[in-house]
Short mmCIF file of C-alpha atoms and ligand atoms in Angstrom, two decimals:
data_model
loop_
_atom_site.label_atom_id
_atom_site.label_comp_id
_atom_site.label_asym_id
_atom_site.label_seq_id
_atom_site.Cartn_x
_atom_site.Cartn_y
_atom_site.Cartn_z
CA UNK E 27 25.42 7.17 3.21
CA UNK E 28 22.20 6.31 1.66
CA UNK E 29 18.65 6.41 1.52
CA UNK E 30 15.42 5.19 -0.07
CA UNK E 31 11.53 6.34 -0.25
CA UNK E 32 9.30 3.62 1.43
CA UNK E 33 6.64 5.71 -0.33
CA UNK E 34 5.78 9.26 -1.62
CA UNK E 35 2.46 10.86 -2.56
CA UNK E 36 -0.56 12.37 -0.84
CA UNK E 37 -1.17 8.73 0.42
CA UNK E 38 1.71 8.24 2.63
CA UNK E 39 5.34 9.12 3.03
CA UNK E 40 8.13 7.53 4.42
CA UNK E 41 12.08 7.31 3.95
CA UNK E 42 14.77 5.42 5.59
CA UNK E 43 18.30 7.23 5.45
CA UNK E 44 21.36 4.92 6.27
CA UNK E 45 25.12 6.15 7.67
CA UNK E 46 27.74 3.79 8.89
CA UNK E 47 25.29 2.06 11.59
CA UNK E 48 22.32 4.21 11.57
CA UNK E 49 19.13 4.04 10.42
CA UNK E 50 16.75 6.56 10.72
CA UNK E 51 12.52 7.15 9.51
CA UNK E 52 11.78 10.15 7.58
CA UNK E 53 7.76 10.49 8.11
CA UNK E 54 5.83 7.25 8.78
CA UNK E 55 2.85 7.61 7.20
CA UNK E 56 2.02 4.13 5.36
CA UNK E 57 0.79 1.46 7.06
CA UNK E 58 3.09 -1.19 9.45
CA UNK E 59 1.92 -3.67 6.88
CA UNK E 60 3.23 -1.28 4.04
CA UNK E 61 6.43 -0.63 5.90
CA UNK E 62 6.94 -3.77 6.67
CA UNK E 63 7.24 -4.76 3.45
CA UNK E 64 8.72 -2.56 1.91
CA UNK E 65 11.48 -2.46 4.92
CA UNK E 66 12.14 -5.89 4.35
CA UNK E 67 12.90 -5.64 0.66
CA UNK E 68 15.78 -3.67 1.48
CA UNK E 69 16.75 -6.26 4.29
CA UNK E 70 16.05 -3.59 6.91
CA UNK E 71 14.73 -4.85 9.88
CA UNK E 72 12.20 -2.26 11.36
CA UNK E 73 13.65 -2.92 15.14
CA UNK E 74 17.52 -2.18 13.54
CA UNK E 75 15.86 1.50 12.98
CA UNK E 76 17.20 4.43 15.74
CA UNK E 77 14.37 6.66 15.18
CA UNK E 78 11.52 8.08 13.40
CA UNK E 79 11.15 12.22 12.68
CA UNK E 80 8.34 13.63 11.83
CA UNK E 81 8.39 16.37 9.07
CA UNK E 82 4.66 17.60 10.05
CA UNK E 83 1.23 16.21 11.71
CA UNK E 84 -0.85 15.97 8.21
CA UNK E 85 -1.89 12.10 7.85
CA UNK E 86 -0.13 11.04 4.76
CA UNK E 87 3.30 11.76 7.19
CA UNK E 88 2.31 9.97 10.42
CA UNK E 89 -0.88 7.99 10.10
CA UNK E 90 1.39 4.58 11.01
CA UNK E 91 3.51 6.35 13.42
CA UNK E 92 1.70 4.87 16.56
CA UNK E 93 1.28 1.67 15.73
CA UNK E 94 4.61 1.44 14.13
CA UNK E 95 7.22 3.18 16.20
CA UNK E 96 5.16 1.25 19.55
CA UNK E 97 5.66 -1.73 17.98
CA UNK E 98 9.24 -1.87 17.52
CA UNK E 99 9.73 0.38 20.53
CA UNK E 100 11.52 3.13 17.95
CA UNK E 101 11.49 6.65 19.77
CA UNK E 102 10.02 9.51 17.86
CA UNK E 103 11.37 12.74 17.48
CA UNK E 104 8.65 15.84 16.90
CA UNK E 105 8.63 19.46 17.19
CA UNK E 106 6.21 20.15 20.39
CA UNK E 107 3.71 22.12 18.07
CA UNK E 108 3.72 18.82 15.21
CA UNK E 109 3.05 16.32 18.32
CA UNK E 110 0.53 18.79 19.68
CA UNK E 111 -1.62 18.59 16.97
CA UNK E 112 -1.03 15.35 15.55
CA UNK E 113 -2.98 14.30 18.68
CA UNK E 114 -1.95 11.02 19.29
CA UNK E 115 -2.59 9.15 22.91
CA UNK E 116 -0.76 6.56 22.03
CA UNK E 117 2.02 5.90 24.55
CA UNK E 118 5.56 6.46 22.72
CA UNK E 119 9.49 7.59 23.58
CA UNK E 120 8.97 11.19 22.54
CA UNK E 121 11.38 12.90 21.91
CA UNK E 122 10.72 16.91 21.01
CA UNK E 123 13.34 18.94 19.21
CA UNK E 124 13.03 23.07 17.72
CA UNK E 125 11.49 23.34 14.17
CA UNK E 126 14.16 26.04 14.01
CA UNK E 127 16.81 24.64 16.27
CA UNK E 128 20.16 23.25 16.23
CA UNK E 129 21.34 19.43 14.36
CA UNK E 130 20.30 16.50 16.64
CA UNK E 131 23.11 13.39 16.71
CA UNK E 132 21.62 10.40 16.29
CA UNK E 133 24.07 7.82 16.23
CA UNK E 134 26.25 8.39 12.91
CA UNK E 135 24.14 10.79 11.75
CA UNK E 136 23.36 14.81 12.29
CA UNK E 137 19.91 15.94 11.62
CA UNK E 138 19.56 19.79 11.04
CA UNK E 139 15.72 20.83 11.40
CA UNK E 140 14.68 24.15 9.28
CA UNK E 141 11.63 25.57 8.91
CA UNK E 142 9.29 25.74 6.21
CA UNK E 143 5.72 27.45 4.88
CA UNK E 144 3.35 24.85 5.27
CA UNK E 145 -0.60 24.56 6.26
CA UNK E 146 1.10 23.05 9.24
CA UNK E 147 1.67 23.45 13.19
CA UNK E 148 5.41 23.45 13.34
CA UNK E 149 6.02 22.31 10.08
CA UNK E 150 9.91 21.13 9.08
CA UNK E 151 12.43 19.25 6.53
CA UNK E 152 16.00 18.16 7.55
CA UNK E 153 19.47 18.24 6.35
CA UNK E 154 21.46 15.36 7.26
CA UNK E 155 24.88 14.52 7.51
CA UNK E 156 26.99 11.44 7.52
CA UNK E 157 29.65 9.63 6.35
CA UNK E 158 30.61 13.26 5.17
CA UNK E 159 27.83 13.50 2.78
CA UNK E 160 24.89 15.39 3.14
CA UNK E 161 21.22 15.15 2.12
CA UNK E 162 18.89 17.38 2.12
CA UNK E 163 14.99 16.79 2.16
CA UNK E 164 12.37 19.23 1.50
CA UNK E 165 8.35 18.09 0.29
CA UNK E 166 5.26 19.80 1.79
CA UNK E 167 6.49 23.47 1.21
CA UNK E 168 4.11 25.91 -0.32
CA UNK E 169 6.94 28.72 -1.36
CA UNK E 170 11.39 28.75 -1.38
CA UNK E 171 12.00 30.93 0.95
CA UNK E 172 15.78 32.41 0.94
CA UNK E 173 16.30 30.68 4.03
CA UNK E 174 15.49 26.75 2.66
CA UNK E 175 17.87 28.06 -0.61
CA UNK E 176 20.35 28.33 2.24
CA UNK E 177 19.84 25.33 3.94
CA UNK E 178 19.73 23.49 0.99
CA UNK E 179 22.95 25.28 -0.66
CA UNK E 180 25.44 22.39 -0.31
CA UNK E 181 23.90 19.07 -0.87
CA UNK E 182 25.39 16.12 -2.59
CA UNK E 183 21.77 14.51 -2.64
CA UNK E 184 18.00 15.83 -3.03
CA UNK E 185 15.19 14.62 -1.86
CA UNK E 186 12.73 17.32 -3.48
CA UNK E 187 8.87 17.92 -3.63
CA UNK E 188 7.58 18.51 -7.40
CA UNK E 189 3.90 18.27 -6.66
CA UNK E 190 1.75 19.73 -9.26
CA UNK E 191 1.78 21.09 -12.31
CA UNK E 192 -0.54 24.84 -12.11
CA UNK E 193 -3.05 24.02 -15.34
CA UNK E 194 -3.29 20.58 -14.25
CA UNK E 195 -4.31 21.08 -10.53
CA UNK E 196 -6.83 24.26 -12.28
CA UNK E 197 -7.96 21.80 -14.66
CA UNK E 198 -8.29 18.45 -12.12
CA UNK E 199 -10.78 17.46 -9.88
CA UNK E 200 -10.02 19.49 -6.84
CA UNK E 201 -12.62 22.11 -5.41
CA UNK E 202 -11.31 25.58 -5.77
CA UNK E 203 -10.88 25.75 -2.23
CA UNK E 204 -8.43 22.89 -2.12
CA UNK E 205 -7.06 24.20 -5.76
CA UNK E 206 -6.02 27.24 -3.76
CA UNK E 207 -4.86 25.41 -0.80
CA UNK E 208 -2.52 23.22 -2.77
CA UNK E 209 -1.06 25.92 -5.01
CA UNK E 210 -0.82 28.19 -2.74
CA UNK E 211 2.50 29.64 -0.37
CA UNK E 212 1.81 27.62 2.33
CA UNK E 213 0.64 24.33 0.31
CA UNK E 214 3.00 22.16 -2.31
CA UNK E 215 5.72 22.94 -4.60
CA UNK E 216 5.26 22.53 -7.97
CA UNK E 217 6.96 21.12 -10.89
CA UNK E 218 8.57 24.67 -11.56
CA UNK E 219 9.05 26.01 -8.14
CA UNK E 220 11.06 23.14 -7.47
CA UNK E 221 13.14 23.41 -11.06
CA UNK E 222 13.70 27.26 -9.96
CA UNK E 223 15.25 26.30 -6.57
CA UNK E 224 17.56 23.53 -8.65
CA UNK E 225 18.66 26.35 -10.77
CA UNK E 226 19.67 28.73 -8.01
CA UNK E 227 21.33 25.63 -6.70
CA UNK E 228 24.76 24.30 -7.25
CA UNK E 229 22.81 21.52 -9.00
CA UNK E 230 25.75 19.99 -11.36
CA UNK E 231 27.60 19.06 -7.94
CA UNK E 232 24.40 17.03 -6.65
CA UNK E 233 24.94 12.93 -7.40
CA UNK E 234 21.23 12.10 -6.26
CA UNK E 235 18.26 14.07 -6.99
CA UNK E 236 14.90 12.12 -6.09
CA UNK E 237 11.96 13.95 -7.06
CA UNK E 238 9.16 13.02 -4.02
CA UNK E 239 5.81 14.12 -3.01
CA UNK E 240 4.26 13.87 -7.14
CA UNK E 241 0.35 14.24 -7.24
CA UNK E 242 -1.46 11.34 -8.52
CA UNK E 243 -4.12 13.72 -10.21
CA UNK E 244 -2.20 17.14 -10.70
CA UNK E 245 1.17 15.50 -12.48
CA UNK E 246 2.84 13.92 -14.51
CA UNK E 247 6.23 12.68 -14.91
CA UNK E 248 6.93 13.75 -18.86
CA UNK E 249 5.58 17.67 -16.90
CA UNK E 250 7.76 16.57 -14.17
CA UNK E 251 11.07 15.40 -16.01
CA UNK E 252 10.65 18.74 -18.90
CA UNK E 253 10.42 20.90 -16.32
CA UNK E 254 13.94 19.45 -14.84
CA UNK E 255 15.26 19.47 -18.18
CA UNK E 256 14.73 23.45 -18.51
CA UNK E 257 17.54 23.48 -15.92
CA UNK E 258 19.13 20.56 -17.06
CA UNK E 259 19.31 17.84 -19.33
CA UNK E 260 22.35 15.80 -17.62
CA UNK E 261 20.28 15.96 -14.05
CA UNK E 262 16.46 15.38 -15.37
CA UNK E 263 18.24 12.27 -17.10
CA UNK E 264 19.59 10.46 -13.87
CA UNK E 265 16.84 11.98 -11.60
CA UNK E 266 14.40 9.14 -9.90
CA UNK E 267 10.96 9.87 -9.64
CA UNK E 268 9.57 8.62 -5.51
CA UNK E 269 6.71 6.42 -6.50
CA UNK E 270 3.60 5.87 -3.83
CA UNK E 271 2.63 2.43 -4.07
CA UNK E 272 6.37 0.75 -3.66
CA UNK E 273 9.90 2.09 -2.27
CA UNK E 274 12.88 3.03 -4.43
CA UNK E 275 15.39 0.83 -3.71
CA UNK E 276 18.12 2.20 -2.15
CA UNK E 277 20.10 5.32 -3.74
CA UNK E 278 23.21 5.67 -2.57
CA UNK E 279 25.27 9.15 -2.07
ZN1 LIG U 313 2.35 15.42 2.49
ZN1 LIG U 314 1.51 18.24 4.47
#
C-alpha cells in the first residue's frame, strides 16, 4: 500500500491511496489541470482511478470534483448531507455512504468513514485498509475527540492536519471572526493539537507520518517540525511535510 498528496493547503486538497490494483481520490479539490499533472508524474492515469471520496463540501476539497470525476467517468462517494450542500448539478455516479457508518470495499481496499467536528454538513476522514496495512487520514478537524483517538489507534501511516500555530493565526492577517473560526473546536488542528494526539498514539509503531492541511499564513514548518519533536525526535525527523503547490511523490507503507 501507498499513497501520495496531489496537494494540501487551504487552496486545494487531494490524495491518491494505492493497494494491490486500486486506486482511490481522497478530496478533489485542485483543478483537472492540477490533477492532471500532478497524476501523471506518478504515472497514474486519472481513468485507472476507482473512485473519488469526499471528506467534506468546503471548496478547497471538491472544487474539481465535477469536472474531474465527469470527465473520466470516476464515481463519487459522499455522505448525503456533504453532497447536499456541496450543491453540485453536475450529472455524476453518486454514490452516498454514512459519515458514521460501516467500511466500504472498494476493490482491494476498505474505507472506514468516522466522524469529525468540523464547520461542515456531514463532515468525515477515513481509515483505510489494504495490503494489511492501514492508513489513517484526518485534516479539517477543529478538536480530538476520544472517538478519532480510537479510530486512529492502530495506524502504520498518518496522514495528519497541523494547521496553525495559535500566536501566529492571532498575530496574521485573518479577521477575528475567521481567527475564531479557524482556531476554534469545530475549525483546524493546530501544530500542538495534532502533536498531543501523536503522543497519546502508539506513534513509534507508525512508518509514515505526513503532516497535511499547513496554513500558508498561520505556519510554519520549523513551528511545525518543533512541535513534533516535543513528542519525538526520531518521528519529526522522517515526517514529510504535504506541500500545496506540487504532490509528494509517493510514500509507501
Ligand atoms: Zn480544508
Ligand atoms: Zn474544511
Amino acid at each position: 500500500m501507498r499513497f501520495a498528496a496531489l496537494g494540501s493547503g487551504s487552496r486545494g486538497n487531494a490524495t491518491l491511496v494505492e493497494s494491490g490494483l486500486t486506486r482511490v481520490l481522497i478530496d478533489c479539490g485542485l483543478s483537472v489541470k492540477a490533477l492532471t499533472h500532478r497524476l501523471a508524474s506518478l504515472d497514474v492515469e486519472p481513468a485507472s482511478i476507482a473512485a473519488v471520496l469526499l471528506t467534506h463540501e468546503h471548496g478547497d476539497h471538491i472544487g474539481g470534483v465535477a469536472a474531474f470525476a465527469g470527465r473520466y467517468g470516476i464515481p463519487v462517494w459522499s455522505t448525503p448531507g456533504t453532497w447536499r450542500a456541496a450543491g453540485i448539478a453536475t450529472e455524476i455516479d453518486l454514490r452516498l455512504f454514512l459519515g458514521h457508518g460501516g467500511a466500504l470495499r472498494i476493490g482491494d481496499l476498505s474505507i472506514a468513514p468516522y466522524p469529525i467536528p468540523h464547520d461542515a454538513r456531514e463532515p468525515c476522514q477515513f481509515v483505510i485498509d489494504g495490503d494489511g496495512c492501514r492508513l489513517g487520514v484526518l485534516t479539517d478537524a477543529g478538536s480530538i475527540t476520544p472517538h478519532i483517538r480510537e479510530r486512529l489507534s492502530d495506524c502504520d501511516a498518518l496522514m495528519l492536519e497541523a494547521n496553525h500555530d495559535p500566536a501566529l493565526l492571532r498575530a496574521g492577517p485573518y479577521p477575528p471572526s475567521v481567527q475564531a473560526r479557524v482556531g476554534g473546536a469545530f475549525g483546524h488542528l493546530s501544530n500542538q493539537q495534532a502533536a498531543e494526539l501523536l503522543d497519546r498514539l502508539e506513534h513509534r509503531a507508525l512508518r509514515q507520518l505526513l503532516i497535511a492541511h499547513v496554513s500558508a499564513n498561520n505556519n510554519r514548518e520549523d513551528l511545525v517540525r518543533s512541535a513534533i519533536a516535543a513528542v519525538s525526535v526520531e518521528l519529526e525527523q522522517r515526517l514529510v511535510i504535504a506541500p500545496q503547490s506540487r504532490g509528494t511523490g509517493w510514500l509507501p507503507i
